[in-house]
């Protein structure tokens, strides 16, 4: 009876001199990287007070959490390929955001490809927003793209609220999103620097890839040989040179290698405005354990060996790598060629939005890395990269995007549990750590069928 009453009403003081809509009392809550206890007051979707746990704020609804869950900020994933419109059979806003909500990811930012049209103009951005509106379970923002033919369109993209623009230095895999040459990259970064924007770069060098072995057949080792770490390192060096020359903020997406991490480390020490991300699959999977003929593990750059994995964890620990995001990039099962198993012909992309955090938390626990570190990499860090100060943290003035996480509870990934469009993921059958019990988006508790997400714009 007492537990039921705590869900319905509270008795106590009005906090922060404001009437509340909701209060959440948590015996365990992560605030500023420290686990503590607190009572949060929420009004109009914003955290307006943080009181001692013993306080029962005056609110029409007071939720008191159990001691086996920790209240964490909603996760932020800034690298998600939703693919709608145009390739909605691969993934769409409804299915991708449902997978995000199931994982405790309350904010995602959509990549400019592989939708048709790609997000290369303000008109294409408007088309994407029109399709997404009213279909998102969580908040969604958008990256734009930079290709050789749209550099004059970049100012309008930024003016319409993209959080930055992404480019490739080699073939993207889709013809409508061609790569930039080194000279074009320099030109594009001058434009982005003048706007005060951010350039995201898929860094693999086409020259190195051209002379590398052609990927073919079922051998995973042969596929890794076709995308060597030298391709990543040479391309990152190109980005560093362009960033230093233009002053443009650059961000290396899905960093996969020790060699690449070392270049970023040295560039940061030299004052180059560069950041980097890595992904759950690079931190939790290793080439030595991937069976041949398994295209669900294929991505570019590839999952490398255990030595590179250890180097990536070390680079996270020393601040070389700033964030961990999924690069959720699904396709249809037919394009993955699961029955054929040809790593050269199959579409490359890891479907992981729903399971990335739990996979990283499981590996972090084995390595003695704290939950606070994981949240910095997967919540506040991505929010900071995108310029979303109200996301990714529990603080007064922040959005009440909150997750009650059973951080000691394990679960096994089953086909039935998968929320994204197709049940293809390298994590199928894996035992992961951290079960989402409840989640709130701007103070609204999310149910599985609830579409409460807003479309976000970068504020200038």
Short mmCIF file of C-alpha atoms in Angstrom, two decimals:
data_model
loop_
_atom_site.label_atom_id
_atom_site.label_comp_id
_atom_site.label_asym_id
_atom_site.label_seq_id
_atom_site.Cartn_x
_atom_site.Cartn_y
_atom_site.Cartn_z
CA UNK A 1 0.00 0.00 0.00
CA UNK A 2 2.82 2.42 0.85
CA UNK A 3 4.55 1.66 -2.44
CA UNK A 4 1.33 2.35 -4.33
CA UNK A 5 0.82 5.61 -2.49
CA UNK A 6 4.30 6.77 -3.44
CA UNK A 7 3.32 6.42 -7.09
CA UNK A 8 0.20 8.57 -6.67
CA UNK A 9 0.95 11.52 -4.47
CA UNK A 10 3.55 13.04 -2.22
CA UNK A 11 3.63 15.12 0.89
CA UNK A 12 6.38 17.62 1.45
CA UNK A 13 7.53 21.03 0.40
CA UNK A 14 7.26 22.79 -2.91
CA UNK A 15 10.84 22.83 -4.18
CA UNK A 16 12.53 25.67 -5.98
CA UNK A 17 9.35 27.73 -5.38
CA UNK A 18 7.75 26.06 -8.36
CA UNK A 19 4.82 23.70 -8.62
CA UNK A 20 5.96 20.30 -9.89
CA UNK A 21 4.44 17.91 -12.39
CA UNK A 22 6.46 14.89 -11.24
CA UNK A 23 8.99 13.92 -8.62
CA UNK A 24 11.32 10.93 -8.73
CA UNK A 25 13.00 9.77 -5.53
CA UNK A 26 16.00 7.57 -6.26
CA UNK A 27 18.13 5.85 -3.60
CA UNK A 28 20.73 5.51 -6.36
CA UNK A 29 21.20 8.22 -8.99
CA UNK A 30 24.16 9.29 -11.14
CA UNK A 31 24.80 13.04 -10.89
CA UNK A 32 28.02 14.64 -12.13
CA UNK A 33 29.69 11.24 -12.39
CA UNK A 34 28.95 10.27 -8.79
CA UNK A 35 26.37 7.81 -7.49
CA UNK A 36 24.30 9.42 -4.77
CA UNK A 37 20.68 9.52 -3.61
CA UNK A 38 18.28 12.33 -4.47
CA UNK A 39 14.75 13.48 -5.07
CA UNK A 40 14.27 15.14 -8.45
CA UNK A 41 11.56 17.72 -9.06
CA UNK A 42 10.34 17.96 -12.66
CA UNK A 43 8.23 20.69 -14.21
CA UNK A 44 7.25 21.01 -17.86
CA UNK A 45 9.74 18.34 -18.83
CA UNK A 46 12.72 19.95 -17.09
CA UNK A 47 14.54 19.08 -13.88
CA UNK A 48 13.92 22.10 -11.63
CA UNK A 49 15.13 20.81 -8.27
CA UNK A 50 17.47 18.22 -6.80
CA UNK A 51 16.79 17.56 -3.12
CA UNK A 52 18.00 14.99 -0.59
CA UNK A 53 16.34 11.60 -1.01
CA UNK A 54 14.54 12.01 2.31
CA UNK A 55 12.49 14.89 0.90
CA UNK A 56 9.14 13.95 -0.59
CA UNK A 57 8.46 16.82 -2.98
CA UNK A 58 4.95 18.15 -3.34
CA UNK A 59 3.83 16.85 -6.73
CA UNK A 60 0.73 15.14 -8.14
CA UNK A 61 2.88 12.10 -8.88
CA UNK A 62 5.85 10.93 -6.85
CA UNK A 63 7.79 7.88 -8.01
CA UNK A 64 10.10 6.15 -5.55
CA UNK A 65 12.53 3.78 -7.21
CA UNK A 66 13.83 0.52 -5.82
CA UNK A 67 17.40 0.19 -4.59
CA UNK A 68 18.31 -2.38 -7.28
CA UNK A 69 18.05 0.24 -10.03
CA UNK A 70 20.18 3.30 -10.64
CA UNK A 71 18.66 6.41 -12.19
CA UNK A 72 20.83 7.56 -15.09
CA UNK A 73 20.47 10.26 -17.74
CA UNK A 74 18.96 9.12 -21.01
CA UNK A 75 21.63 7.93 -23.42
CA UNK A 76 22.52 9.98 -26.50
CA UNK A 77 23.54 8.27 -29.76
CA UNK A 78 24.88 10.66 -32.36
CA UNK A 79 25.59 8.03 -35.05
CA UNK A 80 22.44 6.34 -36.33
CA UNK A 81 21.45 5.51 -39.90
CA UNK A 82 17.65 5.53 -40.06
CA UNK A 83 17.55 5.34 -43.88
CA UNK A 84 14.04 6.79 -44.27
CA UNK A 85 12.76 7.93 -46.73
CA UNK A 86 13.94 5.96 -49.72
CA UNK A 87 15.32 2.86 -48.03
CA UNK A 88 12.71 2.41 -45.34
CA UNK A 89 12.81 -1.33 -45.94
CA UNK A 90 16.25 -1.20 -44.29
CA UNK A 91 15.14 0.82 -41.26
CA UNK A 92 12.72 3.64 -40.46
CA UNK A 93 11.97 6.27 -37.84
CA UNK A 94 9.35 4.20 -36.04
CA UNK A 95 11.43 1.04 -35.74
CA UNK A 96 14.78 2.73 -35.06
CA UNK A 97 13.41 4.97 -32.33
CA UNK A 98 11.54 2.04 -30.75
CA UNK A 99 14.86 0.20 -30.54
CA UNK A 100 16.47 3.30 -29.04
CA UNK A 101 13.77 3.66 -26.40
CA UNK A 102 14.13 0.00 -25.43
CA UNK A 103 17.83 0.62 -24.78
CA UNK A 104 17.36 3.79 -22.73
CA UNK A 105 18.56 5.96 -25.61
CA UNK A 106 16.37 9.06 -25.46
CA UNK A 107 18.13 11.19 -28.11
CA UNK A 108 19.54 10.15 -31.46
CA UNK A 109 21.00 12.07 -34.38
CA UNK A 110 20.38 10.66 -37.83
CA UNK A 111 23.12 10.36 -40.43
CA UNK A 112 22.62 11.98 -43.85
CA UNK A 113 22.81 8.64 -45.70
CA UNK A 114 21.46 6.08 -46.71
CA UNK A 115 18.12 7.79 -47.18
CA UNK A 116 16.86 8.96 -50.55
CA UNK A 117 17.32 11.83 -50.89
CA UNK A 118 20.39 12.08 -48.68
CA UNK A 119 20.44 15.11 -46.39
CA UNK A 120 22.52 17.32 -48.69
CA UNK A 121 20.22 20.34 -49.06
CA UNK A 122 17.75 22.25 -46.95
CA UNK A 123 14.97 20.81 -49.11
CA UNK A 124 16.14 17.25 -48.42
CA UNK A 125 16.28 18.03 -44.70
CA UNK A 126 12.71 19.31 -44.85
CA UNK A 127 11.64 16.09 -46.59
CA UNK A 128 13.25 14.00 -43.88
CA UNK A 129 11.63 16.03 -41.10
CA UNK A 130 8.23 15.68 -42.76
CA UNK A 131 8.58 11.89 -42.87
CA UNK A 132 9.82 11.70 -39.26
CA UNK A 133 7.26 14.01 -37.69
CA UNK A 134 4.86 12.19 -35.37
CA UNK A 135 6.62 8.82 -35.73
CA UNK A 136 9.49 9.02 -33.23
CA UNK A 137 9.55 7.32 -29.83
CA UNK A 138 12.55 9.45 -28.76
CA UNK A 139 13.98 12.85 -29.69
CA UNK A 140 15.70 12.98 -33.10
CA UNK A 141 18.11 15.46 -34.63
CA UNK A 142 19.85 15.43 -38.01
CA UNK A 143 23.34 15.64 -39.45
CA UNK A 144 23.78 17.04 -42.94
CA UNK A 145 26.19 15.76 -45.55
CA UNK A 146 29.10 17.21 -47.51
CA UNK A 147 29.81 15.94 -51.03
CA UNK A 148 31.69 17.54 -53.95
CA UNK A 149 28.54 19.10 -55.44
CA UNK A 150 26.83 20.64 -52.40
CA UNK A 151 29.43 22.86 -50.74
CA UNK A 152 27.36 25.94 -51.62
CA UNK A 153 24.40 24.35 -49.80
CA UNK A 154 26.20 23.91 -46.48
CA UNK A 155 25.33 27.35 -45.03
CA UNK A 156 21.61 26.73 -45.62
CA UNK A 157 21.84 23.29 -44.00
CA UNK A 158 23.39 24.80 -40.89
CA UNK A 159 20.88 27.64 -40.88
CA UNK A 160 18.07 25.05 -40.93
CA UNK A 161 19.40 23.33 -37.84
CA UNK A 162 21.67 20.41 -38.71
CA UNK A 163 24.15 19.61 -35.95
CA UNK A 164 27.08 19.35 -38.34
CA UNK A 165 27.92 17.71 -41.66
CA UNK A 166 29.48 14.38 -42.47
CA UNK A 167 31.71 13.42 -45.38
CA UNK A 168 33.52 10.35 -46.68
CA UNK A 169 37.07 10.24 -48.01
CA UNK A 170 36.40 7.01 -49.92
CA UNK A 171 33.40 5.34 -51.53
CA UNK A 172 30.44 5.50 -49.15
CA UNK A 173 28.76 2.44 -50.62
CA UNK A 174 25.89 4.42 -52.17
CA UNK A 175 26.31 6.42 -55.40
CA UNK A 176 24.26 9.43 -54.27
CA UNK A 177 26.79 10.23 -51.52
CA UNK A 178 30.21 10.48 -53.23
CA UNK A 179 33.44 11.10 -51.32
CA UNK A 180 35.51 14.25 -51.03
CA UNK A 181 39.06 14.38 -52.29
CA UNK A 182 41.71 15.80 -49.98
CA UNK A 183 41.46 19.13 -51.82
CA UNK A 184 37.66 19.14 -51.59
CA UNK A 185 37.86 18.29 -47.90
CA UNK A 186 40.04 21.35 -47.32
CA UNK A 187 37.57 23.55 -49.21
CA UNK A 188 34.59 22.12 -47.34
CA UNK A 189 36.28 22.56 -43.98
CA UNK A 190 36.95 26.22 -44.75
CA UNK A 191 33.21 26.67 -45.37
CA UNK A 192 32.28 24.82 -42.17
CA UNK A 193 34.88 26.74 -40.15
CA UNK A 194 33.42 30.06 -41.33
CA UNK A 195 30.01 28.90 -40.07
CA UNK A 196 31.48 27.71 -36.77
CA UNK A 197 30.26 24.20 -37.50
CA UNK A 198 31.46 20.64 -37.08
CA UNK A 199 32.75 18.32 -39.82
CA UNK A 200 32.39 14.57 -39.25
CA UNK A 201 34.66 12.37 -41.34
CA UNK A 202 34.59 8.70 -42.28
CA UNK A 203 38.35 8.35 -42.48
CA UNK A 204 39.69 5.64 -44.78
CA UNK A 205 42.12 6.54 -47.54
CA UNK A 206 41.07 5.49 -51.07
CA UNK A 207 44.66 5.16 -52.26
CA UNK A 208 45.53 2.64 -49.59
CA UNK A 209 42.28 0.73 -50.15
CA UNK A 210 42.96 0.64 -53.91
CA UNK A 211 46.20 -1.30 -53.44
CA UNK A 212 44.86 -3.54 -50.65
CA UNK A 213 43.59 -7.07 -51.36
CA UNK A 214 40.13 -7.25 -52.90
CA UNK A 215 37.63 -8.52 -50.30
CA UNK A 216 35.96 -11.75 -51.37
CA UNK A 217 34.76 -15.02 -49.96
CA UNK A 218 33.82 -16.12 -46.46
CA UNK A 219 37.13 -15.41 -44.68
CA UNK A 220 36.79 -12.69 -42.05
CA UNK A 221 40.58 -12.33 -41.84
CA UNK A 222 40.71 -11.65 -45.58
CA UNK A 223 38.07 -8.96 -45.19
CA UNK A 224 40.12 -7.26 -42.44
CA UNK A 225 43.18 -7.39 -44.71
CA UNK A 226 41.18 -5.54 -47.38
CA UNK A 227 40.61 -2.57 -44.99
CA UNK A 228 44.01 -2.23 -43.24
CA UNK A 229 44.63 0.15 -40.35
CA UNK A 230 47.01 2.10 -42.60
CA UNK A 231 43.97 3.23 -44.62
CA UNK A 232 42.47 4.71 -41.47
CA UNK A 233 45.75 6.25 -40.32
CA UNK A 234 46.53 7.93 -43.66
CA UNK A 235 43.03 9.39 -43.85
CA UNK A 236 43.11 10.65 -40.26
CA UNK A 237 46.41 12.36 -41.03
CA UNK A 238 44.68 14.09 -43.96
CA UNK A 239 41.87 15.28 -41.67
CA UNK A 240 44.30 16.51 -39.03
CA UNK A 241 46.21 18.52 -41.64
CA UNK A 242 42.99 20.08 -42.96
CA UNK A 243 41.71 20.87 -39.46
CA UNK A 244 44.99 22.51 -38.49
CA UNK A 245 45.03 24.56 -41.70
CA UNK A 246 41.42 25.78 -41.49
CA UNK A 247 40.66 25.81 -37.75
CA UNK A 248 37.57 23.71 -38.50
CA UNK A 249 36.39 21.41 -35.74
CA UNK A 250 36.73 17.85 -37.05
CA UNK A 251 35.34 14.63 -35.64
CA UNK A 252 36.57 11.19 -36.64
CA UNK A 253 33.70 8.71 -36.73
CA UNK A 254 33.99 5.01 -35.79
CA UNK A 255 37.71 4.94 -34.94
CA UNK A 256 38.83 1.31 -35.11
CA UNK A 257 42.60 1.09 -34.67
CA UNK A 258 45.49 1.75 -32.34
CA UNK A 259 47.30 3.55 -35.18
CA UNK A 260 44.39 5.92 -35.68
CA UNK A 261 44.05 6.58 -31.97
CA UNK A 262 47.72 7.49 -31.69
CA UNK A 263 47.39 10.08 -34.45
CA UNK A 264 44.36 11.66 -32.74
CA UNK A 265 46.22 11.68 -29.42
CA UNK A 266 49.16 13.56 -30.92
CA UNK A 267 46.91 15.99 -32.78
CA UNK A 268 45.02 16.87 -29.61
CA UNK A 269 48.30 17.44 -27.79
CA UNK A 270 49.30 19.83 -30.58
CA UNK A 271 46.08 21.81 -30.17
CA UNK A 272 44.29 20.66 -33.32
CA UNK A 273 40.48 20.97 -32.81
CA UNK A 274 39.71 17.29 -33.34
CA UNK A 275 37.58 14.74 -31.51
CA UNK A 276 36.90 11.06 -32.12
CA UNK A 277 34.39 8.33 -31.42
CA UNK A 278 34.52 4.58 -31.36
CA UNK A 279 31.71 2.02 -31.37
CA UNK A 280 30.50 -0.85 -29.20
CA UNK A 281 31.47 -3.47 -31.76
CA UNK A 282 35.10 -2.34 -31.72
CA UNK A 283 35.13 -2.43 -27.91
CA UNK A 284 33.36 -5.75 -27.39
CA UNK A 285 34.07 -7.95 -30.42
CA UNK A 286 37.45 -9.08 -31.76
CA UNK A 287 38.47 -10.41 -35.15
CA UNK A 288 39.96 -13.57 -33.64
CA UNK A 289 36.54 -14.67 -32.41
CA UNK A 290 34.44 -13.82 -35.48
CA UNK A 291 33.49 -16.93 -37.45
CA UNK A 292 34.00 -16.99 -41.19
CA UNK A 293 30.91 -16.54 -43.32
CA UNK A 294 29.21 -14.19 -40.83
CA UNK A 295 28.31 -10.92 -42.61
CA UNK A 296 26.36 -9.67 -39.57
CA UNK A 297 29.82 -8.74 -38.24
CA UNK A 298 30.85 -6.80 -41.36
CA UNK A 299 31.41 -3.06 -41.09
CA UNK A 300 33.88 -0.50 -42.45
CA UNK A 301 36.39 0.03 -40.98
CA UNK A 302 36.35 -3.59 -39.82
CA UNK A 303 36.35 -5.02 -36.31
CA UNK A 304 40.04 -5.62 -35.69
CA UNK A 305 41.97 -7.80 -33.25
CA UNK A 306 42.26 -7.84 -29.49
CA UNK A 307 45.35 -5.59 -29.44
CA UNK A 308 43.44 -2.83 -31.22
CA UNK A 309 40.50 -3.33 -28.89
CA UNK A 310 42.75 -2.87 -25.85
CA UNK A 311 44.22 0.27 -27.43
CA UNK A 312 40.75 1.73 -27.95
CA UNK A 313 39.84 1.19 -24.30
CA UNK A 314 43.11 2.88 -23.31
CA UNK A 315 42.35 5.78 -25.64
CA UNK A 316 38.95 6.22 -24.00
CA UNK A 317 40.58 6.18 -20.58
CA UNK A 318 43.09 8.92 -21.42
CA UNK A 319 40.58 11.11 -23.29
CA UNK A 320 41.95 10.54 -26.79
CA UNK A 321 38.60 9.07 -27.84
CA UNK A 322 35.74 11.22 -26.61
CA UNK A 323 32.58 9.18 -27.06
CA UNK A 324 31.07 5.78 -27.85
CA UNK A 325 28.16 5.65 -30.31
CA UNK A 326 26.68 2.74 -32.22
CA UNK A 327 26.93 3.55 -35.94
CA UNK A 328 23.67 1.62 -36.22
CA UNK A 329 23.66 0.83 -39.94
CA UNK A 330 21.18 -1.92 -40.80
CA UNK A 331 20.01 -3.22 -44.14
CA UNK A 332 17.68 -5.95 -45.30
CA UNK A 333 18.73 -9.53 -44.53
CA UNK A 334 18.97 -10.15 -48.28
CA UNK A 335 21.69 -7.49 -48.64
CA UNK A 336 23.64 -9.05 -45.77
CA UNK A 337 23.84 -12.34 -47.74
CA UNK A 338 23.59 -14.32 -44.51
CA UNK A 339 23.09 -17.64 -46.27
CA UNK A 340 25.96 -17.07 -48.70
CA UNK A 341 28.32 -15.56 -46.16
CA UNK A 342 30.47 -13.68 -48.67
CA UNK A 343 32.20 -10.85 -46.76
CA UNK A 344 33.18 -9.07 -49.95
CA UNK A 345 29.71 -8.89 -51.46
CA UNK A 346 27.55 -8.40 -48.34
CA UNK A 347 26.39 -4.96 -47.22
CA UNK A 348 28.61 -3.61 -44.45
CA UNK A 349 26.92 -2.29 -41.34
CA UNK A 350 26.31 -3.29 -37.73
CA UNK A 351 22.79 -3.20 -36.30
CA UNK A 352 23.33 -2.35 -32.64
CA UNK A 353 21.27 0.65 -31.51
CA UNK A 354 19.28 -1.43 -29.02
CA UNK A 355 22.25 -3.32 -27.57
CA UNK A 356 25.32 -1.09 -27.79
CA UNK A 357 25.12 0.33 -24.27
CA UNK A 358 24.48 -3.05 -22.63
CA UNK A 359 27.36 -4.59 -24.60
CA UNK A 360 29.76 -1.83 -23.56
CA UNK A 361 28.59 -1.97 -19.93
CA UNK A 362 29.22 -5.72 -19.83
CA UNK A 363 32.73 -5.32 -21.23
CA UNK A 364 33.43 -2.29 -19.04
CA UNK A 365 32.48 -4.27 -15.93
CA UNK A 366 34.88 -7.05 -16.92
CA UNK A 367 37.64 -4.46 -17.35
CA UNK A 368 36.94 -2.63 -14.07
CA UNK A 369 35.61 0.48 -15.86
CA UNK A 370 32.89 2.35 -13.99
CA UNK A 371 29.32 3.11 -14.98
CA UNK A 372 30.19 6.81 -14.62
CA UNK A 373 32.82 6.45 -17.35
CA UNK A 374 30.40 4.65 -19.68
CA UNK A 375 27.79 7.36 -19.16
CA UNK A 376 30.33 10.06 -19.93
CA UNK A 377 31.12 8.31 -23.21
CA UNK A 378 27.54 7.41 -24.15
CA UNK A 379 25.39 10.18 -22.66
CA UNK A 380 26.95 13.53 -21.76
CA UNK A 381 29.82 13.21 -24.25
CA UNK A 382 27.69 12.73 -27.36
CA UNK A 383 25.34 15.49 -26.15
CA UNK A 384 28.32 17.82 -25.81
CA UNK A 385 29.61 16.90 -29.28
CA UNK A 386 26.28 17.85 -30.84
CA UNK A 387 25.82 20.97 -28.71
CA UNK A 388 22.84 19.73 -26.67
CA UNK A 389 23.46 21.11 -23.16
CA UNK A 390 20.04 19.99 -21.88
CA UNK A 391 20.66 16.36 -22.83
CA UNK A 392 22.80 13.60 -21.39
CA UNK A 393 22.96 14.74 -17.76
CA UNK A 394 20.89 14.94 -14.60
CA UNK A 395 21.10 18.59 -13.57
CA UNK A 396 18.85 21.52 -12.82
CA UNK A 397 17.75 22.96 -16.15
CA UNK A 398 18.33 19.72 -18.06
CA UNK A 399 15.60 17.83 -19.86
CA UNK A 400 14.10 15.14 -17.64
CA UNK A 401 15.33 12.33 -19.91
CA UNK A 402 15.83 9.59 -17.35
CA UNK A 403 16.33 5.84 -17.23
CA UNK A 404 15.84 3.45 -14.31
CA UNK A 405 18.55 0.86 -15.04
CA UNK A 406 18.94 -2.48 -13.29
CA UNK A 407 22.69 -2.27 -13.70
CA UNK A 408 23.39 -5.65 -12.10
CA UNK A 409 20.89 -7.61 -14.18
CA UNK A 410 21.95 -9.57 -17.27
CA UNK A 411 19.88 -10.57 -20.29
CA UNK A 412 20.33 -12.59 -23.45
CA UNK A 413 19.56 -11.10 -26.85
CA UNK A 414 16.85 -13.08 -28.60
CA UNK A 415 15.20 -12.65 -31.96
CA UNK A 416 11.93 -11.80 -30.23
CA UNK A 417 13.51 -8.99 -28.21
CA UNK A 418 14.83 -7.06 -31.22
CA UNK A 419 12.91 -3.84 -31.91
CA UNK A 420 14.72 -2.58 -35.02
CA UNK A 421 13.25 -3.55 -38.37
CA UNK A 422 15.20 -6.74 -39.06
CA UNK A 423 16.42 -9.31 -36.49
CA UNK A 424 20.01 -9.22 -37.73
CA UNK A 425 22.73 -8.26 -35.25
CA UNK A 426 26.09 -9.66 -34.17
CA UNK A 427 24.77 -9.55 -30.59
CA UNK A 428 22.10 -12.21 -31.18
CA UNK A 429 22.55 -14.83 -28.44
CA UNK A 430 24.97 -12.69 -26.44
CA UNK A 431 24.59 -12.15 -22.70
CA UNK A 432 24.69 -8.41 -21.97
CA UNK A 433 24.44 -6.29 -18.83
CA UNK A 434 21.89 -3.69 -17.75
CA UNK A 435 18.12 -3.97 -18.05
CA UNK A 436 16.02 -0.86 -18.64
CA UNK A 437 13.11 -0.97 -16.20
CA UNK A 438 11.57 2.47 -16.86
CA UNK A 439 12.38 5.53 -18.95
CA UNK A 440 11.16 9.11 -19.11
CA UNK A 441 11.44 11.54 -22.02
CA UNK A 442 11.15 15.15 -20.88
CA UNK A 443 9.28 13.89 -17.82
CA UNK A 444 6.84 11.65 -19.70
CA UNK A 445 7.19 7.98 -18.84
CA UNK A 446 7.55 6.06 -22.07
CA UNK A 447 5.50 2.99 -22.84
CA UNK A 448 6.40 0.76 -25.77
CA UNK A 449 3.66 2.14 -28.02
CA UNK A 450 4.16 5.78 -27.08
CA UNK A 451 5.33 8.24 -29.75
CA UNK A 452 6.58 11.19 -27.71
CA UNK A 453 9.75 12.21 -29.54
CA UNK A 454 10.44 15.70 -30.79
CA UNK A 455 12.52 16.77 -33.79
CA UNK A 456 15.55 18.74 -32.65
CA UNK A 457 17.35 21.62 -34.33
CA UNK A 458 20.82 22.92 -33.59
CA UNK A 459 20.47 26.31 -31.98
CA UNK A 460 22.96 28.89 -33.29
#
